[in-house]
Short mmCIF file of C-alpha atoms in Angstrom, two decimals:
data_model
loop_
_atom_site.label_atom_id
_atom_site.label_comp_id
_atom_site.label_asym_id
_atom_site.label_seq_id
_atom_site.Cartn_x
_atom_site.Cartn_y
_atom_site.Cartn_z
CA MET V 1 -20.21 -22.51 21.14
CA THR V 2 -23.78 -23.32 20.22
CA GLY V 3 -25.30 -20.56 18.12
CA GLN V 4 -28.77 -19.42 17.18
CA ARG V 5 -31.07 -21.53 15.04
CA SER V 6 -29.69 -21.75 11.53
CA ARG V 7 -31.57 -20.04 8.71
CA VAL V 8 -31.19 -22.49 5.83
CA PRO V 9 -33.15 -21.61 2.67
CA LYS V 10 -36.30 -23.74 2.34
CA THR V 11 -35.31 -25.42 -0.94
CA ILE V 12 -31.93 -26.48 0.43
CA ARG V 13 -33.42 -27.61 3.73
CA GLU V 14 -35.97 -29.82 1.98
CA ASN V 15 -33.45 -31.38 -0.40
CA LEU V 16 -31.01 -31.98 2.46
CA HIS V 17 -33.78 -33.76 4.36
CA PHE V 18 -34.48 -36.00 1.35
CA LEU V 19 -30.74 -36.62 0.83
CA CYS V 20 -30.22 -37.67 4.47
CA ALA V 21 -33.23 -39.98 4.22
CA GLU V 22 -31.94 -41.45 0.95
CA ILE V 23 -28.47 -42.13 2.38
CA ASP V 24 -29.97 -43.68 5.49
CA GLY V 25 -32.08 -45.96 3.27
CA GLN V 26 -29.01 -47.08 1.34
CA LEU V 27 -27.10 -47.73 4.56
CA ILE V 28 -30.02 -49.80 5.88
CA GLN V 29 -29.74 -51.93 2.75
CA LEU V 30 -25.98 -52.23 3.21
CA GLU V 31 -26.45 -53.29 6.82
CA ALA V 32 -29.00 -55.90 5.69
CA PHE V 33 -26.63 -57.15 2.99
CA PHE V 34 -23.87 -57.91 5.52
CA LYS V 35 -26.39 -59.82 7.62
CA GLU V 36 -27.80 -61.74 4.66
CA PRO V 37 -26.07 -61.19 1.32
CA THR V 38 -28.45 -61.37 -1.62
CA ALA V 39 -28.20 -60.11 -5.18
CA ALA V 40 -31.51 -58.28 -4.77
CA THR V 41 -30.26 -56.25 -1.78
CA ALA V 42 -27.03 -55.36 -3.57
CA ARG V 43 -28.99 -54.32 -6.66
CA ARG V 44 -31.24 -52.02 -4.61
CA ILE V 45 -28.16 -50.12 -3.42
CA GLN V 46 -26.55 -50.02 -6.87
CA ASP V 47 -29.74 -48.86 -8.59
CA ARG V 48 -30.17 -45.84 -6.30
CA ALA V 49 -26.89 -44.14 -7.18
CA GLY V 50 -28.66 -41.54 -9.29
CA TYR V 51 -31.02 -40.47 -6.49
CA ALA V 52 -28.24 -39.30 -4.18
CA HIS V 53 -26.41 -37.61 -7.06
CA ASN V 54 -29.51 -35.67 -8.16
CA LEU V 55 -30.30 -34.47 -4.64
CA LYS V 56 -26.71 -33.36 -4.10
CA SER V 57 -26.77 -31.51 -7.43
CA ARG V 58 -29.96 -29.68 -6.46
CA ILE V 59 -28.41 -28.55 -3.19
CA LEU V 60 -25.23 -27.38 -4.92
CA ALA V 61 -27.21 -25.48 -7.57
CA ALA V 62 -29.36 -23.80 -4.90
CA CYS V 63 -26.26 -22.83 -2.92
CA VAL V 64 -24.68 -21.26 -6.00
CA ARG V 65 -27.85 -19.20 -6.60
CA GLN V 66 -27.96 -18.08 -2.98
CA MET V 67 -24.28 -17.15 -2.93
CA THR V 68 -24.74 -14.58 -5.69
CA GLY V 69 -23.97 -11.25 -4.09
CA ALA V 70 -22.88 -12.74 -0.74
CA LYS V 71 -19.51 -11.57 0.54
CA LYS V 72 -16.94 -14.34 0.57
CA ASN V 73 -16.35 -14.52 4.32
CA ASN V 74 -19.70 -13.49 5.76
CA ARG V 75 -21.88 -15.93 7.69
CA LYS V 76 -24.30 -16.60 4.82
CA HIS V 77 -21.49 -17.46 2.41
CA ILE V 78 -19.79 -19.77 4.94
CA THR V 79 -23.10 -21.51 5.72
CA LEU V 80 -23.78 -22.13 2.03
CA ARG V 81 -20.24 -23.43 1.44
CA SER V 82 -20.73 -25.73 4.42
CA LEU V 83 -23.99 -27.04 2.97
CA GLU V 84 -22.22 -27.80 -0.31
CA LEU V 85 -19.60 -29.82 1.58
CA ILE V 86 -22.23 -31.67 3.63
CA ALA V 87 -24.16 -32.62 0.50
CA SER V 88 -20.99 -33.77 -1.28
CA ASP V 89 -19.92 -35.93 1.67
CA LEU V 90 -23.37 -37.44 1.98
CA GLN V 91 -23.21 -38.51 -1.66
CA ARG V 92 -19.72 -39.83 -0.98
CA LEU V 93 -21.25 -42.17 1.62
CA SER V 94 -23.50 -43.51 -1.12
CA ASN V 95 -20.49 -44.04 -3.42
CA LEU V 96 -18.53 -45.81 -0.67
CA ALA V 97 -21.44 -48.16 -0.01
CA ARG V 98 -21.52 -49.18 -3.69
CA GLN V 99 -17.73 -49.50 -3.91
CA SER V 100 -17.69 -51.81 -0.88
CA LEU V 101 -20.20 -54.06 -2.67
CA HIS V 102 -17.97 -54.18 -5.78
CA HIS V 103 -15.19 -55.63 -3.61
CA VAL V 104 -17.57 -58.07 -1.88
CA GLU V 105 -18.62 -59.47 -5.27
CA ARG V 106 -15.02 -60.65 -5.83
CA ILE V 107 -14.88 -62.63 -2.57
CA GLU V 108 -15.55 -66.32 -3.18
CA THR V 109 -15.82 -67.37 0.48
CA PHE V 110 -18.07 -64.76 2.08
CA GLU V 111 -17.14 -65.84 5.64
CA THR V 112 -13.58 -64.58 5.02
CA LEU V 113 -15.01 -61.07 5.24
CA GLU V 114 -16.14 -61.55 8.86
CA PRO V 115 -19.47 -60.06 7.71
CA GLN V 116 -21.02 -60.20 11.20
CA ARG V 117 -18.73 -57.30 12.25
CA TYR V 118 -19.99 -54.85 9.65
CA PRO V 119 -23.64 -54.14 10.61
CA ALA V 120 -22.57 -52.46 13.87
CA ILE V 121 -20.12 -50.22 11.98
CA VAL V 122 -22.73 -49.25 9.39
CA LYS V 123 -25.11 -48.49 12.25
CA ARG V 124 -22.57 -45.99 13.60
CA VAL V 125 -22.54 -44.25 10.22
CA ARG V 126 -26.33 -44.18 10.20
CA SER V 127 -26.41 -42.55 13.64
CA GLY V 128 -24.16 -39.78 12.33
CA VAL V 129 -26.35 -39.17 9.28
CA ALA V 130 -29.44 -39.11 11.52
CA SER V 131 -27.98 -36.22 13.58
CA ILE V 132 -27.03 -33.92 10.70
CA GLU V 133 -30.31 -32.04 10.30
CA GLN V 134 -30.73 -31.33 14.01
CA ALA V 135 -27.11 -30.19 14.38
CA LEU V 136 -27.61 -27.78 11.47
CA THR V 137 -31.10 -26.50 12.32
CA ASP V 138 -30.32 -25.92 16.02
CA SER V 139 -26.75 -24.71 15.35
CA ASP V 140 -25.72 -27.39 17.82
CA SER V 141 -21.94 -27.65 17.69
CA GLU V 142 -21.83 -30.21 20.49
CA LEU V 143 -23.97 -32.56 18.42
CA ALA V 144 -21.79 -31.81 15.39
CA ILE V 145 -18.75 -32.83 17.43
CA GLU V 146 -20.42 -36.13 18.31
CA ILE V 147 -20.86 -36.83 14.60
CA GLY V 148 -17.15 -36.20 13.99
CA GLN V 149 -16.11 -38.33 16.94
CA LEU V 150 -17.73 -41.34 15.30
CA GLN V 151 -14.68 -41.43 13.06
CA ASP V 152 -12.50 -42.55 15.99
CA LYS V 153 -14.87 -45.44 16.74
CA ILE V 154 -15.04 -46.47 13.08
CA GLU V 155 -11.25 -46.26 12.89
CA ALA V 156 -10.97 -48.57 15.90
CA ASP V 157 -13.35 -51.02 14.21
CA TYR V 158 -11.24 -50.89 11.06
CA ARG V 159 -8.03 -51.62 12.95
CA LYS V 160 -9.59 -54.74 14.45
CA LEU V 161 -10.63 -55.95 11.01
CA PHE V 162 -7.20 -55.14 9.59
CA LYS V 163 -5.58 -57.22 12.31
CA ILE V 164 -7.88 -60.17 11.58
CA TYR V 165 -7.30 -60.04 7.83
CA THR V 166 -3.52 -59.71 8.04
CA LYS V 167 -3.43 -62.65 10.45
CA GLU V 168 -5.47 -64.74 7.99
CA MET V 169 -2.87 -64.07 5.31
CA ARG V 170 -0.82 -66.84 6.89
CA ASN V 171 -3.70 -69.32 6.52
CA PRO V 172 -3.01 -71.48 3.42
CA ASP V 173 -6.70 -72.47 3.21
CA ILE V 174 -7.85 -68.94 2.47
CA ARG V 175 -7.53 -67.37 -0.98
CA PRO V 176 -5.18 -64.34 -0.92
CA ALA V 177 -7.61 -62.56 -3.28
CA ASP V 178 -10.41 -62.95 -0.70
CA ILE V 179 -8.21 -61.35 1.98
CA ALA V 180 -7.22 -58.53 -0.38
CA ASN V 181 -10.84 -57.76 -1.27
CA SER V 182 -11.87 -57.96 2.38
CA LEU V 183 -9.25 -55.31 3.18
CA LEU V 184 -10.66 -53.14 0.40
CA VAL V 185 -14.17 -53.48 1.83
CA ALA V 186 -12.90 -52.47 5.26
CA SER V 187 -11.09 -49.50 3.71
CA GLU V 188 -14.26 -48.20 2.06
CA ILE V 189 -16.13 -48.41 5.37
CA GLN V 190 -13.22 -46.68 7.12
CA ARG V 191 -13.53 -43.78 4.67
CA MET V 192 -17.15 -43.36 5.72
CA GLY V 193 -15.74 -42.22 9.06
CA ASP V 194 -13.64 -39.62 7.23
CA SER V 195 -16.79 -38.32 5.53
CA LEU V 196 -18.59 -38.03 8.85
CA LYS V 197 -15.70 -35.99 10.25
CA SER V 198 -15.79 -33.71 7.21
CA ILE V 199 -19.55 -33.27 7.68
CA SER V 200 -18.95 -32.49 11.34
CA GLU V 201 -16.41 -29.77 10.49
CA ALA V 202 -18.77 -28.27 7.90
CA LEU V 203 -21.59 -28.18 10.48
CA ILE V 204 -19.37 -26.46 13.04
CA SER V 205 -18.23 -23.95 10.40
CA ALA V 206 -21.87 -23.15 9.54
CA ASN V 207 -22.78 -22.84 13.22
CA ILE V 208 -20.05 -20.40 14.22
CA GLY V 209 -19.72 -18.57 10.90
CA GLN V 210 -16.04 -19.47 10.58
CA ALA V 211 -14.35 -22.13 8.45
CA VAL V 212 -12.75 -24.54 10.93
CA ASN V 213 -11.52 -28.07 11.24
CA PHE V 214 -11.80 -30.28 14.32
CA GLU V 215 -8.44 -29.24 15.77
CA ARG V 216 -9.09 -25.57 15.17
CA TYR V 217 -12.53 -25.67 16.78
CA PHE V 218 -11.28 -27.24 20.01
CA ALA V 219 -8.42 -24.73 20.21
CA LEU V 220 -10.79 -21.83 19.50
CA GLN V 221 -13.30 -23.06 22.08
CA SER V 222 -10.61 -23.45 24.73
CA LEU V 223 -8.92 -20.11 24.09
CA MET V 224 -12.14 -18.11 23.88
CA SER V 225 -13.06 -19.32 27.36
CA ASP V 226 -9.99 -17.42 28.62
CA LEU V 227 -11.48 -14.10 27.52
CA GLU V 228 -13.53 -11.99 29.88
CA GLY V 229 -17.28 -12.01 29.42
CA PRO V 230 -19.68 -14.67 28.07
CA VAL V 231 -18.43 -16.65 25.07
CA GLY V 232 -21.90 -16.44 23.53
CA ASN V 233 -21.40 -12.71 22.93
CA LEU V 234 -18.34 -13.34 20.77
CA THR V 235 -18.14 -13.93 17.03
CA VAL V 236 -15.27 -15.09 14.84
CA GLU V 237 -14.27 -13.40 11.59
CA THR V 238 -11.45 -14.41 9.26
CA ILE V 239 -8.76 -11.76 8.80
CA ALA V 240 -6.21 -13.61 6.70
CA GLU V 241 -4.79 -16.94 5.55
CA THR V 242 -1.00 -16.93 5.66
CA ARG V 243 1.21 -18.54 2.99
CA SER V 244 2.58 -20.87 5.67
CA GLY V 245 -0.88 -22.35 6.23
CA SER V 246 -1.88 -20.51 9.38
CA SER V 247 -5.28 -18.87 9.75
CA ILE V 248 -5.80 -15.54 11.48
CA SER V 249 -9.21 -14.52 12.83
CA ALA V 250 -10.65 -11.63 14.82
CA ILE V 251 -12.69 -12.44 17.94
CA LYS V 252 -15.35 -9.73 18.07
CA ASP V 253 -18.01 -8.65 20.52
CA ARG V 254 -21.32 -9.47 18.84
CA LYS V 255 -22.98 -6.24 20.01
CA THR V 256 -20.25 -3.62 19.77
CA GLU V 257 -18.27 -5.15 16.86
CA GLU V 258 -15.11 -4.33 18.83
CA VAL V 259 -12.23 -6.79 18.42
CA ALA V 260 -11.50 -8.54 21.73
CA ALA V 261 -8.49 -10.55 20.53
CA VAL V 262 -6.86 -12.17 17.51
CA PHE V 263 -6.88 -15.96 17.08
CA LYS V 264 -4.04 -17.55 15.12
CA ASP V 265 -3.67 -21.25 14.53
CA GLY V 266 -1.68 -23.61 12.35
CA GLU V 267 1.08 -26.20 12.36
CA LYS V 268 2.40 -26.64 15.90
CA SER V 269 6.04 -25.91 15.05
CA LYS V 270 5.13 -22.63 13.28
CA VAL V 271 2.85 -21.44 16.09
CA LYS V 272 5.47 -22.41 18.66
CA GLU V 273 8.05 -20.33 16.77
CA GLU V 274 5.61 -17.40 16.71
CA ARG V 275 5.10 -17.68 20.48
CA GLN V 276 8.85 -17.80 21.09
CA GLY V 277 9.38 -14.84 18.77
CA VAL V 278 6.87 -12.74 20.69
CA LYS V 279 8.46 -13.71 24.00
CA SER V 280 11.90 -12.76 22.67
CA TRP V 281 10.71 -9.35 21.54
CA HIS V 282 9.12 -8.69 24.92
CA SER V 283 12.44 -9.34 26.64
CA ILE V 284 14.62 -7.60 24.04
CA TYR V 285 12.50 -4.57 23.11
CA PRO V 286 9.21 -4.35 25.08
CA GLY V 287 6.18 -2.76 23.44
CA LEU V 288 6.75 -3.75 19.82
CA ALA V 289 5.11 -7.18 19.88
CA PRO V 290 1.52 -7.93 20.94
CA LYS V 291 0.79 -9.74 24.19
CA ILE V 292 -0.07 -13.43 24.07
CA LEU V 293 -3.28 -13.93 26.02
CA SER V 294 -3.40 -17.70 25.77
CA TYR V 295 -1.76 -20.69 24.05
CA GLU V 296 -3.20 -24.10 23.22
CA LYS V 297 -1.65 -27.13 21.52
CA ARG V 298 -3.43 -30.25 20.30
CA ASN V 299 -1.83 -33.10 18.37
CA GLN V 300 0.13 -31.54 15.46
CA SER V 301 -1.57 -28.12 15.59
CA ALA V 302 -1.48 -25.21 18.00
CA ALA V 303 -3.18 -21.86 18.47
CA LEU V 304 -2.56 -18.49 20.04
CA LEU V 305 -4.94 -15.88 21.37
CA ILE V 306 -3.16 -12.58 20.83
CA GLU V 307 -3.85 -9.05 22.01
CA HIS V 308 -5.61 -6.97 19.37
CA LEU V 309 -3.42 -4.07 18.27
CA PRO V 310 -5.16 -0.84 17.22
CA GLY V 311 -4.08 0.89 14.03
CA PHE V 312 -3.43 0.03 10.39
CA THR V 313 -1.03 -2.27 8.61
CA PHE V 314 1.64 -0.42 6.67
CA GLU V 315 0.24 -1.95 3.50
CA HIS V 316 -3.15 -0.36 4.19
CA ILE V 317 -1.52 3.02 4.89
CA VAL V 318 0.50 2.98 1.66
CA LEU V 319 -2.48 1.96 -0.46
CA SER V 320 -5.40 3.73 1.20
CA GLU V 321 -4.47 6.58 3.55
CA ASN V 322 -3.36 10.15 2.79
CA ASP V 323 0.19 11.31 2.14
CA ALA V 324 0.54 12.96 5.54
CA LEU V 325 -0.31 9.79 7.46
CA CYS V 326 1.95 7.74 5.19
CA ALA V 327 4.87 10.08 5.84
CA THR V 328 4.23 10.10 9.60
CA ALA V 329 4.02 6.29 9.74
CA LEU V 330 7.24 5.89 7.74
CA ASN V 331 9.05 8.38 9.96
CA ARG V 332 7.96 6.53 13.10
CA LEU V 333 8.91 3.19 11.54
CA THR V 334 12.45 4.25 10.58
CA ARG V 335 13.04 5.87 14.00
CA THR V 336 11.79 2.74 15.76
CA LEU V 337 13.98 0.47 13.65
CA LYS V 338 17.11 2.51 14.25
CA ASP V 339 16.45 2.39 17.98
CA VAL V 340 15.91 -1.39 17.89
CA TRP V 341 19.09 -1.89 15.88
CA LYS V 342 21.15 0.28 18.24
CA GLN V 343 19.81 -1.37 21.39
CA THR V 344 20.20 -4.93 20.13
CA ARG V 345 23.53 -4.51 18.37
CA ALA V 346 25.93 -7.38 19.02
CA GLN V 347 29.55 -7.41 17.89
CA GLU V 348 29.31 -10.85 16.28
CA PRO V 349 29.44 -10.57 12.44
CA ALA V 350 26.39 -11.82 10.54
CA GLU V 351 26.20 -13.57 7.18
CA LEU V 352 23.18 -12.61 5.11
CA GLY V 353 23.20 -15.73 2.93
CA SER V 354 20.69 -14.21 0.51
CA MET V 355 22.06 -16.07 -2.51
CA GLN V 356 21.79 -19.40 -0.71
CA GLN V 357 18.19 -18.52 0.18
CA LEU V 358 17.44 -17.67 -3.44
CA ALA V 359 18.98 -20.90 -4.75
CA LYS V 360 16.67 -22.90 -2.48
CA ARG V 361 13.59 -21.04 -3.69
CA LEU V 362 14.23 -21.20 -7.43
CA GLY V 363 12.26 -24.43 -7.75
CA GLU V 364 9.14 -22.84 -6.22
CA VAL V 365 9.54 -19.76 -8.41
CA ARG V 366 9.81 -21.80 -11.60
CA ARG V 367 6.80 -23.92 -10.75
CA VAL V 368 4.77 -20.71 -10.81
CA HIS V 369 6.73 -19.14 -13.69
CA PRO V 370 8.15 -21.86 -15.98
CA GLU V 371 9.36 -19.11 -18.32
CA PHE V 372 12.08 -18.39 -15.74
CA GLN V 373 13.71 -21.77 -16.35
CA ASP V 374 17.47 -21.37 -16.57
CA ARG V 375 18.70 -21.23 -20.13
CA LYS V 376 21.29 -19.38 -22.16
CA VAL V 377 20.53 -15.71 -22.62
CA SER V 378 21.58 -13.84 -25.75
CA PHE V 379 21.60 -10.07 -26.17
CA SER V 380 22.89 -8.25 -29.28
CA GLY V 381 24.67 -11.40 -30.37
CA GLU V 382 26.39 -11.84 -27.01
CA SER V 383 25.77 -14.95 -24.87
CA LEU V 384 25.09 -14.07 -21.23
CA PRO V 385 25.69 -16.50 -18.34
CA ALA V 386 22.69 -18.35 -16.96
CA LEU V 387 21.14 -16.95 -13.77
CA ASP V 388 21.90 -20.12 -11.78
CA LYS V 389 25.59 -19.67 -12.60
CA LEU V 390 25.45 -16.04 -11.51
CA ILE V 391 23.83 -17.03 -8.21
CA GLU V 392 26.55 -19.63 -7.65
CA GLN V 393 29.27 -17.01 -8.21
CA ALA V 394 27.47 -14.44 -6.05
CA THR V 395 27.17 -16.97 -3.20
CA GLU V 396 30.96 -17.15 -2.98
CA ARG V 397 31.31 -13.36 -3.08
CA GLU V 398 28.64 -12.83 -0.45
CA ALA V 399 30.29 -15.27 1.99
CA ASN V 400 33.33 -12.99 2.06
CA VAL V 401 31.32 -9.86 2.87
CA PRO V 402 29.56 -10.40 6.23
CA ALA V 403 27.85 -7.63 8.17
CA PRO V 404 30.27 -6.22 10.76
CA PHE V 405 27.68 -6.71 13.54
CA SER V 406 24.36 -8.43 14.28
CA VAL V 407 21.03 -6.95 15.37
CA TYR V 408 17.71 -8.52 16.33
CA ILE V 409 15.49 -8.52 13.23
CA HIS V 410 11.85 -9.23 12.48
CA GLY V 411 12.73 -11.89 9.90
CA ASP V 412 9.63 -11.49 7.68
CA PHE V 413 9.43 -7.72 7.39
CA ASN V 414 6.60 -7.42 4.87
CA VAL V 415 4.34 -4.38 4.84
CA ASP V 416 1.42 -6.42 6.19
CA ASN V 417 3.42 -7.45 9.28
CA ILE V 418 3.90 -3.86 10.49
CA ILE V 419 1.12 -1.99 12.31
CA TYR V 420 1.09 1.76 12.94
CA ASP V 421 -1.20 3.21 15.61
CA PRO V 422 -1.83 6.91 14.72
CA GLY V 423 -3.47 7.62 18.08
CA GLU V 424 -0.38 6.60 20.05
CA ASP V 425 2.15 7.23 17.25
CA ARG V 426 3.54 3.74 17.80
CA ILE V 427 4.78 0.87 15.66
CA HIS V 428 3.96 -2.77 16.38
CA PHE V 429 5.29 -5.96 14.76
CA ILE V 430 3.27 -9.12 14.11
CA ASP V 431 4.02 -12.56 12.61
CA LEU V 432 7.31 -12.94 14.48
CA HIS V 433 8.16 -16.62 13.99
CA ARG V 434 11.37 -15.82 12.04
CA SER V 435 12.84 -13.26 14.45
CA ARG V 436 16.51 -13.76 15.31
CA TYR V 437 19.91 -12.06 15.47
CA MET V 438 20.94 -11.42 11.88
CA ASP V 439 22.14 -8.87 9.33
CA TYR V 440 19.61 -6.01 9.35
CA VAL V 441 19.85 -5.90 5.55
CA GLN V 442 17.48 -8.90 5.60
CA ASP V 443 14.62 -6.76 6.93
CA VAL V 444 15.57 -3.75 4.81
CA SER V 445 15.46 -5.70 1.53
CA VAL V 446 12.23 -7.55 2.37
CA PHE V 447 10.44 -4.32 3.32
CA MET V 448 11.51 -2.52 0.16
CA VAL V 449 10.49 -5.32 -2.20
CA SER V 450 7.22 -6.02 -0.35
CA ASN V 451 6.31 -2.42 -1.23
CA TYR V 452 7.37 -2.80 -4.85
CA ARG V 453 5.48 -6.05 -5.40
CA LEU V 454 2.12 -4.55 -4.33
CA GLN V 455 0.00 -5.19 -7.40
CA VAL V 456 -1.45 -1.72 -7.86
CA LEU V 457 -1.39 -0.03 -11.26
CA ASP V 458 -2.69 3.40 -10.22
CA ARG V 459 -0.01 5.91 -11.20
CA ASP V 460 -0.14 8.04 -8.04
CA THR V 461 -0.09 4.98 -5.77
CA ARG V 462 2.88 3.50 -7.65
CA LYS V 463 4.69 6.83 -7.21
CA ARG V 464 3.98 6.74 -3.47
CA ILE V 465 5.28 3.17 -3.27
CA MET V 466 8.50 4.22 -4.99
CA ASN V 467 8.92 7.20 -2.64
CA VAL V 468 8.40 5.02 0.43
CA SER V 469 11.06 2.58 -0.77
CA GLN V 470 13.52 5.36 -1.58
CA ASP V 471 13.02 7.16 1.75
CA PHE V 472 13.30 3.93 3.71
CA TYR V 473 16.53 3.08 1.90
CA LYS V 474 18.01 6.51 2.66
CA SER V 475 17.21 6.09 6.36
CA ALA V 476 18.79 2.61 6.52
CA ARG V 477 21.84 3.85 4.59
CA GLY V 478 22.24 6.73 7.04
CA PHE V 479 22.19 4.28 9.95
CA ALA V 480 24.79 2.10 8.22
CA ARG V 481 27.17 5.02 7.71
CA LYS V 482 26.90 6.13 11.34
CA GLN V 483 27.63 2.56 12.46
CA GLY V 484 30.66 2.24 10.19
CA ASP V 485 29.02 -0.45 8.02
CA ALA V 486 30.95 0.13 4.78
CA THR V 487 29.54 -2.81 2.77
CA PHE V 488 25.85 -2.11 3.49
CA GLU V 489 24.95 -1.24 -0.11
CA TYR V 490 26.76 -4.26 -1.55
CA ARG V 491 24.93 -6.66 0.77
CA LEU V 492 21.66 -4.85 0.13
CA ALA V 493 22.08 -5.35 -3.63
CA LEU V 494 22.17 -9.12 -3.11
CA GLY V 495 19.38 -8.99 -0.52
CA LEU V 496 17.16 -7.06 -2.94
CA ALA V 497 18.03 -9.52 -5.73
CA ARG V 498 16.93 -12.37 -3.53
CA SER V 499 13.68 -10.65 -2.54
CA PHE V 500 12.85 -9.53 -6.10
CA ALA V 501 13.39 -13.01 -7.56
CA SER V 502 11.86 -15.12 -4.79
CA SER V 503 8.80 -12.85 -4.46
CA THR V 504 7.75 -13.60 -8.03
CA ARG V 505 6.32 -16.89 -6.75
CA PHE V 506 3.53 -14.80 -5.16
CA ILE V 507 2.89 -12.76 -8.33
CA PHE V 508 0.57 -14.06 -11.03
CA ASP V 509 0.84 -11.02 -13.32
CA LYS V 510 3.50 -12.06 -15.84
CA SER V 511 4.71 -8.57 -16.74
CA HIS V 512 5.06 -7.53 -13.08
CA ALA V 513 6.88 -10.77 -12.26
CA ARG V 514 9.22 -10.30 -15.21
CA ARG V 515 10.12 -6.77 -14.09
CA MET V 516 11.06 -8.15 -10.68
CA TRP V 517 12.99 -11.07 -12.18
CA LEU V 518 15.04 -8.81 -14.45
CA ARG V 519 15.82 -6.48 -11.55
CA ALA V 520 17.15 -9.46 -9.60
CA ARG V 521 19.44 -10.46 -12.44
CA TYR V 522 20.63 -6.88 -12.94
CA LEU V 523 21.54 -6.53 -9.24
CA ILE V 524 23.48 -9.80 -9.18
CA GLU V 525 25.37 -8.78 -12.31
CA GLN V 526 26.21 -5.40 -10.77
CA ALA V 527 27.44 -7.04 -7.55
CA LEU V 528 29.64 -9.48 -9.48
CA ALA V 529 31.05 -6.66 -11.63
CA CYS V 530 32.35 -4.97 -8.51
CA PRO V 531 36.05 -5.91 -8.10
CA PRO V 532 36.76 -8.14 -5.06
CA GLY V 533 37.90 -5.90 -2.23
CA GLY V 534 35.98 -2.95 -3.63
CA GLU V 535 32.62 -3.75 -1.99
CA ALA V 536 32.80 -0.67 0.26
CA ARG V 537 32.77 1.56 -2.84
CA PHE V 538 29.74 -0.16 -4.40
CA ARG V 539 26.68 2.07 -4.86
CA LEU V 540 23.13 0.94 -5.55
CA PRO V 541 21.38 2.40 -8.63
CA MET V 542 18.23 3.11 -6.61
CA LYS V 543 16.52 5.45 -9.06
CA GLU V 544 16.66 2.85 -11.81
CA LEU V 545 15.54 0.02 -9.53
CA PHE V 546 12.44 1.58 -8.03
CA VAL V 547 10.96 3.32 -11.05
CA ASP V 548 8.40 1.51 -13.22
#
């Protein structure tokens, strides 16, 4: 994926040229020092620290000026961010050169360092620096890859040195301090390889207009070759960054702007779960999940090329489309869900375990909202039990009220994981790595709270959100009654409590988070107030819950 010639602003291009030349000059001095250590050579490197810093600062300042008005994820913005990273890593090479000299100064017997091994390693670093400008100007990703691959060679050099030094630790004639400082020198040089890899990734990101790392680029390159048509006609555009660390991008035709496929990558275990989830849906209920066009794994990461699904996410419909489309989409969603639940119903009871889930997530919630730390609550002179104690009591109650049957659920049924295609009047599910047989209340509660937590203050939109939640609840309740699920509302109360409380870790607005937190406590209190054995008579106070 080698792109067109890069258009780098003249000021940045000139300062980058001077910075590369400056770093090369310092590395030449470092190489000379290892061949013949003199105080004058070391001083020349130490005295030039300010030059690299000033050039980097000029590049960063120019990038900031250029980024004014640029959209966050467009090609210009990504190129400028990449240039900032390249400049910072180039200066880091200068810092590492000086730090290595600080360690050398503490070595009494210079031969302990095995200095003859270092010039070749420094020369590798210099070759990487020498290729930066060409890789950027020509948008040459292959050359950028070669720069990054120098890290592997430098790492191999480091391991050899490490082996030598650790072996010398057993030599009583060598000062332990000399060995320790030699290891520190080797470590600084090893980190130069890390900087070259970072520069390589920044160059690739600038070239293809998409923030990538080494693993992601190779996966993207491999999967894009599976698509029909020339790869050169395709562009990559970020769609989303998931909370689990995955990245989602659209592969578009450069000329028509039509989306050819969706690229998703991340931690191998998560992507593998996503792939398995899609496969399961295809076998259990065909047509809901997108098709997987290709799969690639590399080291600890993996990637999927997924069929692009036409339509809108449910979040977009609720926030941006008209009432008629919103009502149509909700109607199709509830009908689809009921059909899925009927067709996948299994007689095995299912435990929701929402209170156990909440207990595990309290730490994350309180790191974001320390004000939710468990403490005694007083109201009108009465001491109320702490929330943690309520959750503990509710866990025991919930274990005795399983769902009477299991169905196949989405598992992460947020409004941005549901797509409605108005043209075909069809629902599709995405992000399926948590799909499994479970209590359907899990999906019901997550969907309802994912609507509520949308951070929109517009009065009409908030009213629509409330109506969607209420109508969805009524549909799910109707299904439960027809299926003879008497404890649906009791389990839903605890499921909603879990979703309200745990979702606050994604909410920065303190007042909105507090409203959700108090609703969670209220629901748990209501569930505990219900006499044991009376769960079938429990009724949710929906009007109070979903009104701001």
